[in-house]
PDB file of C-alpha atoms in Angstrom:
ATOM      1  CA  UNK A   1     -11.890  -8.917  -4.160  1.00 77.00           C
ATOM      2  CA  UNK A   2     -15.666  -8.669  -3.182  1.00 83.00           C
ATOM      3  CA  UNK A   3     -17.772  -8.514  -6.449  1.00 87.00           C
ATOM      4  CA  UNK A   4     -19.336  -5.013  -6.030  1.00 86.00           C
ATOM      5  CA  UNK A   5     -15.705  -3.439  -5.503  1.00 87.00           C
ATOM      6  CA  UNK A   6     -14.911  -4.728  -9.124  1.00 88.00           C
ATOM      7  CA  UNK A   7     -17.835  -3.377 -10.309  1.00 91.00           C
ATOM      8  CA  UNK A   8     -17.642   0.042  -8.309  1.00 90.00           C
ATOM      9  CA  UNK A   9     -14.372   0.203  -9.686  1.00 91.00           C
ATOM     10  CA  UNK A  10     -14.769  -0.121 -13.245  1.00 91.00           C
ATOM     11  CA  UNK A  11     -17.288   2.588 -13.062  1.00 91.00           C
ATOM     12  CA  UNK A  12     -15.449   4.978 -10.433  1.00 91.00           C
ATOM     13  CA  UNK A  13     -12.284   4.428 -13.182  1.00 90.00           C
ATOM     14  CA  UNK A  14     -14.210   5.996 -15.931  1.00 91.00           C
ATOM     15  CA  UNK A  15     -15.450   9.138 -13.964  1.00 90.00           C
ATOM     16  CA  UNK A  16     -14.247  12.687 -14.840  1.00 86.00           C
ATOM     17  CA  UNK A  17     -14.659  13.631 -10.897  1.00 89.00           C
ATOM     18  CA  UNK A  18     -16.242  12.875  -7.659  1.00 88.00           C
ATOM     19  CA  UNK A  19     -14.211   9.328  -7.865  1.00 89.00           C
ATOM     20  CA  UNK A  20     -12.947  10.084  -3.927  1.00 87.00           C
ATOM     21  CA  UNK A  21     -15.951  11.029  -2.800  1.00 89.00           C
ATOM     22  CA  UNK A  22     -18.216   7.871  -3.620  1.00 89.00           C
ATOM     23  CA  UNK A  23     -15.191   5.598  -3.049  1.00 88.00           C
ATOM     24  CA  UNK A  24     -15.556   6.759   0.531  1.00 85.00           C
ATOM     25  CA  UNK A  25     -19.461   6.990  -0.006  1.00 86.00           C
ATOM     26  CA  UNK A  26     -19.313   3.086  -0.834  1.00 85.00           C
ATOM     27  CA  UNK A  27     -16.804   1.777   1.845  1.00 82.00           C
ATOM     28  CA  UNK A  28     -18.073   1.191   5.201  1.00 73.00           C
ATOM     29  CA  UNK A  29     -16.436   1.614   8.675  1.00 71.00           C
ATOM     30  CA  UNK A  30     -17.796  -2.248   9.415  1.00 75.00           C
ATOM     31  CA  UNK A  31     -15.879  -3.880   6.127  1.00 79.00           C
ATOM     32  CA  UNK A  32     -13.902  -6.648   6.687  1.00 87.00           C
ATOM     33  CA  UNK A  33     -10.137  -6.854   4.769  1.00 92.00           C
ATOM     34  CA  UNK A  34      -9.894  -9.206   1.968  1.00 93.00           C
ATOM     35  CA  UNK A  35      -7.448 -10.012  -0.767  1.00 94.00           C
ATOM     36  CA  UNK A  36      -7.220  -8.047  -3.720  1.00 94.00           C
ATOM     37  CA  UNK A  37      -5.238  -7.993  -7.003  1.00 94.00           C
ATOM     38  CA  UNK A  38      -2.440  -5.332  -6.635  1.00 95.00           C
ATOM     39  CA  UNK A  39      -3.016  -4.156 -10.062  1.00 93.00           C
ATOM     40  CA  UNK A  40       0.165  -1.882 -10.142  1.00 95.00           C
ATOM     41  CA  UNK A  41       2.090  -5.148 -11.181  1.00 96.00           C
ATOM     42  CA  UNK A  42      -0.469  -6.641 -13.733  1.00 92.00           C
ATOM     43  CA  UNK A  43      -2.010  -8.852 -10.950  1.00 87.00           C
ATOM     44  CA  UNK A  44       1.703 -10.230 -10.107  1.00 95.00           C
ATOM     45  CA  UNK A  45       0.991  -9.991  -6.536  1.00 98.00           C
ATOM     46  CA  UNK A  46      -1.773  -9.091  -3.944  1.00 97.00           C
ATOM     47  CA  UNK A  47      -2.545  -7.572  -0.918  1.00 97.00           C
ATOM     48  CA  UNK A  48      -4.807  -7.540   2.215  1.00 96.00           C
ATOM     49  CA  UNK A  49      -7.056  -4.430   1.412  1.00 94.00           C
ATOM     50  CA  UNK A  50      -8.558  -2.952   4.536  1.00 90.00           C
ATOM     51  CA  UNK A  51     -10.936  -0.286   2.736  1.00 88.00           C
ATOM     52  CA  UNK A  52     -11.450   1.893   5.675  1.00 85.00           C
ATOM     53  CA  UNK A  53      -7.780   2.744   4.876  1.00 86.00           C
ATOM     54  CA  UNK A  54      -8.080   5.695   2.216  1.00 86.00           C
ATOM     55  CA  UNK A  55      -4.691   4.414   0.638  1.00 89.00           C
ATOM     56  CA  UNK A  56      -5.676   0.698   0.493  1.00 92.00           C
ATOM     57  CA  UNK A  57      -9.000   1.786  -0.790  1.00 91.00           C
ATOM     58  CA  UNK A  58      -7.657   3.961  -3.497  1.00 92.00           C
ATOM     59  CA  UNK A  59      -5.032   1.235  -4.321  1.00 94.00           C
ATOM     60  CA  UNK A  60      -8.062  -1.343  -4.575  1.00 93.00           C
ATOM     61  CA  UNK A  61     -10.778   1.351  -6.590  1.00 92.00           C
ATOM     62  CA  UNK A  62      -8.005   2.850  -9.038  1.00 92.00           C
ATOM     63  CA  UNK A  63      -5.261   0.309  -9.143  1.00 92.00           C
ATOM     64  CA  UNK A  64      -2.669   2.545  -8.373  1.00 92.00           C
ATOM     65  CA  UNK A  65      -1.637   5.407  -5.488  1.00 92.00           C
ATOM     66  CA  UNK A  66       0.213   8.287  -5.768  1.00 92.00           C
ATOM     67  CA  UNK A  67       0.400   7.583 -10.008  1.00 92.00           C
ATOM     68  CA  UNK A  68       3.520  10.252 -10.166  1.00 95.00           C
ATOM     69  CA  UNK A  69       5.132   8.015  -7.372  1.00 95.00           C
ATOM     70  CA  UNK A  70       4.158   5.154  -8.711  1.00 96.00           C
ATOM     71  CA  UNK A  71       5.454   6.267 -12.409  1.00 96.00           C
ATOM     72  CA  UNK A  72       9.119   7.427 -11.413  1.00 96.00           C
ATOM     73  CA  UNK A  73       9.502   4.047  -9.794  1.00 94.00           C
ATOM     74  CA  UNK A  74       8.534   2.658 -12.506  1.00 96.00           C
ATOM     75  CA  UNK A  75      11.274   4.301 -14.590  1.00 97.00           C
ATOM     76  CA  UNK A  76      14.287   3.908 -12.519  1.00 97.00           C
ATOM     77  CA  UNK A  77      13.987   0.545 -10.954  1.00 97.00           C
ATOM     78  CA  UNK A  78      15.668  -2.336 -13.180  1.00 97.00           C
ATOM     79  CA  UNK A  79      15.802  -5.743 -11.859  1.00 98.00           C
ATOM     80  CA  UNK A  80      18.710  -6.511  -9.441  1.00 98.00           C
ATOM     81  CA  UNK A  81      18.449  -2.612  -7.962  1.00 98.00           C
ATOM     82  CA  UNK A  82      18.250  -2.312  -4.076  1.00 98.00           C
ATOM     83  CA  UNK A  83      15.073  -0.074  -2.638  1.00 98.00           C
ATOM     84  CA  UNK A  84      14.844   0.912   0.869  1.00 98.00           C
ATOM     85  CA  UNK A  85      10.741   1.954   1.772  1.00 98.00           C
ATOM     86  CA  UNK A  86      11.656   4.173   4.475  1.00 96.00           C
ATOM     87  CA  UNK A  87       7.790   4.684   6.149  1.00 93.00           C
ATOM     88  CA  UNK A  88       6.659   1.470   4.300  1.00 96.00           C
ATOM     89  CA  UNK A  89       2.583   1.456   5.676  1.00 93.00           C
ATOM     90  CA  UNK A  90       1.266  -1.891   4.593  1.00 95.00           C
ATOM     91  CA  UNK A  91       3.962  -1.966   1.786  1.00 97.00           C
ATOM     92  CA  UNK A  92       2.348  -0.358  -1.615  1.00 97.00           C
ATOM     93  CA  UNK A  93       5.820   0.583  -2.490  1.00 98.00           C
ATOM     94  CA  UNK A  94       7.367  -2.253  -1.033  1.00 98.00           C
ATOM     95  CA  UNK A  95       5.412  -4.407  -3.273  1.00 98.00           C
ATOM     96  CA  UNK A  96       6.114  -2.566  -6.615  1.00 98.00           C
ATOM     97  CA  UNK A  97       9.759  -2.477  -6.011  1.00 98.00           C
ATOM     98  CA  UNK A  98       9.546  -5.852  -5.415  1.00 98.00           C
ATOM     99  CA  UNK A  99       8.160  -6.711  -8.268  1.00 98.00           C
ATOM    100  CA  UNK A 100      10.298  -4.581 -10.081  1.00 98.00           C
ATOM    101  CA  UNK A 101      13.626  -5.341  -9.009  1.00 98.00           C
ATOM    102  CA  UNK A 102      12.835  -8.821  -9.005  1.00 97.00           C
ATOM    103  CA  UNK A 103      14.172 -11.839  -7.302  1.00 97.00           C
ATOM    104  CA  UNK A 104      17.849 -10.799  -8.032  1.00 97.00           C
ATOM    105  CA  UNK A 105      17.256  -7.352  -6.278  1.00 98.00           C
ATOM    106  CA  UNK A 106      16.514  -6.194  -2.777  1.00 98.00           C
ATOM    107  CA  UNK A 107      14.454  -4.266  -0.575  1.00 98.00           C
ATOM    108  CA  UNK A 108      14.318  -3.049   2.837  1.00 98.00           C
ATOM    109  CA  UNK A 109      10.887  -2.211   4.327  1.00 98.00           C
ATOM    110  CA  UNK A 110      10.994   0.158   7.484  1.00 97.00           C
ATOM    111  CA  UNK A 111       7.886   0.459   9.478  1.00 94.00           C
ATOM    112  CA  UNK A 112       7.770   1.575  13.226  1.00 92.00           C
ATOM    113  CA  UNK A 113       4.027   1.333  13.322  1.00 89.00           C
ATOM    114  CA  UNK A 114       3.158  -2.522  15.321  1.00 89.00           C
ATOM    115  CA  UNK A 115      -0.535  -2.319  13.121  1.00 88.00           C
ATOM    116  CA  UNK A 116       1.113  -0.829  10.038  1.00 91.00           C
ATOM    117  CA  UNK A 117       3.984  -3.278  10.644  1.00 95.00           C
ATOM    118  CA  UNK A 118       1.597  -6.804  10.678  1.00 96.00           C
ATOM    119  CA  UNK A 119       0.031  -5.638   7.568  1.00 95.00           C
ATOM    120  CA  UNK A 120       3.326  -4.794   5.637  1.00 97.00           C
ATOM    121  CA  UNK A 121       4.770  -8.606   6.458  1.00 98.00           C
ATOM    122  CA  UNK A 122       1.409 -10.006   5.795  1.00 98.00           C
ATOM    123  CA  UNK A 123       1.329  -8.937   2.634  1.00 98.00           C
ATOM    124  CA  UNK A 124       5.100  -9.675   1.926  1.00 98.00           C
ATOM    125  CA  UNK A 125       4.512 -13.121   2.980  1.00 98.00           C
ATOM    126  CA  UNK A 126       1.233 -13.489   0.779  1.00 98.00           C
ATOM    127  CA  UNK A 127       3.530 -12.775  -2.291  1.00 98.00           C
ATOM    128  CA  UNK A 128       6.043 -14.914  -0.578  1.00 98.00           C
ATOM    129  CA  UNK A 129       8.816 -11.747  -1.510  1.00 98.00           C
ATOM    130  CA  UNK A 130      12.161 -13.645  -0.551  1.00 98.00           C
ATOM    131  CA  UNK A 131      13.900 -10.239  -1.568  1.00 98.00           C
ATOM    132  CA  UNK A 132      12.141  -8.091   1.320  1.00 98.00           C
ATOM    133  CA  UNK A 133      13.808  -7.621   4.342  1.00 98.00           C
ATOM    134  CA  UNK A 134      10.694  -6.223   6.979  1.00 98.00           C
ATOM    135  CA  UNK A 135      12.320  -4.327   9.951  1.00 98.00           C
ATOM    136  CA  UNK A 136       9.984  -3.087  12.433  1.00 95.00           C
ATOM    137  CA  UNK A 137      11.923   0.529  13.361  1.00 93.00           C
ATOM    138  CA  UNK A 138      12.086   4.288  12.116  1.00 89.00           C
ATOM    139  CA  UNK A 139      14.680   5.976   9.573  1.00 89.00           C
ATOM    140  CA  UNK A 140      17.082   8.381  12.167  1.00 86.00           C
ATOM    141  CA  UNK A 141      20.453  10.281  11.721  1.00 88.00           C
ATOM    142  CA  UNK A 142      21.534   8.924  15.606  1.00 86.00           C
ATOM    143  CA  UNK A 143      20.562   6.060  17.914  1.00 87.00           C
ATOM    144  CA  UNK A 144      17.837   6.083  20.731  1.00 84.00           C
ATOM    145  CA  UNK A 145      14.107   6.503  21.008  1.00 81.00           C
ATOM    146  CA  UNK A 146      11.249   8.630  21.142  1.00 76.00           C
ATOM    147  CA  UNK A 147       8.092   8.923  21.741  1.00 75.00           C
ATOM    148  CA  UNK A 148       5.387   7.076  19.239  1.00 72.00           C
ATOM    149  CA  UNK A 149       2.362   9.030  17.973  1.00 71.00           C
ATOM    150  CA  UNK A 150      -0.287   6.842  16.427  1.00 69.00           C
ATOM    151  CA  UNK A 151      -3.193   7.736  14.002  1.00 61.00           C
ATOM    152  CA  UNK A 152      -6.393   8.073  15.291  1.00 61.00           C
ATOM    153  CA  UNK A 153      -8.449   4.991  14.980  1.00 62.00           C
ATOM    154  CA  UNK A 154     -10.696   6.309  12.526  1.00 58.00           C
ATOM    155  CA  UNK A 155      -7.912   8.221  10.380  1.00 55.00           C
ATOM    156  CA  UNK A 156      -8.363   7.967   5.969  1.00 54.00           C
ATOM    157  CA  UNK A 157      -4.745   7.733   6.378  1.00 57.00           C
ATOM    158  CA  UNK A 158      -2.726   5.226   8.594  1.00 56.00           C
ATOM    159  CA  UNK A 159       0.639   6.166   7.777  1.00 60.00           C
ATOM    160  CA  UNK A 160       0.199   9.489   9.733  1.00 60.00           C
ATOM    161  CA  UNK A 161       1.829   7.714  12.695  1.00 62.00           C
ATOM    162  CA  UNK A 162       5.406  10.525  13.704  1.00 60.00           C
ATOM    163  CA  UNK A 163       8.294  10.588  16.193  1.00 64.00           C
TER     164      UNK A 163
END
């Protein structure tokens, strides 16, 4: 994790509001991914943080995404459980159910997104996450296909990809 980020972040932590708005204010389009602690676990694990991603870059300036998400997992995965990540991005929740379930448990990442897809077994392998099964398709109630809409390049939010 660059050195500014950890510094931006321990500030941008501590303020009441505006934390969103200079998070975006500091990240520019040009910034190259690196690795950064995925905090969520206690530093357990890590992941490729592309800041021009708003949920990477929250993940990376807070520590967290989605905190009531993030809490309810907390409380009802136990180690050995089975998770399926149904929409899994670049794997956030992928990677805390990992963690949490453990090496005893499971969990099955779906991701019909090719970009989104890369970046979700990237950072599975990085953690080298024997219990994660990646599968590059989409959650249906019947067989076939359908049409793919992407995000737009410059999209805060990836994961806005739909059937």
């Amino acid at each position: 994790m660059p050195q500014w980020l950890r510094l931006a972040a321990s500030l941008i932590r501590r303020l009441p509001c505006g934390r969103y708005v200079l998070m975006n204010l500091l990240c520019k389009p040009g910034s190259a991914p690196f690795i950064s602690p995925f905090q969520v676990t206690e530093g357990r694990l890590r992941f490729v943080c592309d800041v021009r991603d708003g949920y990477a870059r929250e993940t990376a300036f807070m520590g967290w995404y989605e905190p009531q998400e993030t809490i309810v997992f907390r409380q009802l995965l136990r180690t050995g459980d089975c998770v399926v990540d149904v929409g899994a991005n670049w794997g956030y929740f992928t990677l805390l159910a990992a963690d949490l379930v453990g090496s005893n448990g499971r969990v099955i990442a779906l991701e019909p997104h090719p970009a989104l897809f890369r970046q979700l077994r990237e950072n599975v392998a990085l953690n080298r996450l024997g219990q994660v099964t990646c599968l590059q398709v989409a959650a249906s109630d019947r067989e076939g296909g359908l049409p793919f809409v992407t995000y737009p390049e410059a999209a805060l939010n990836r994961g806005t990809s739909r059937l």
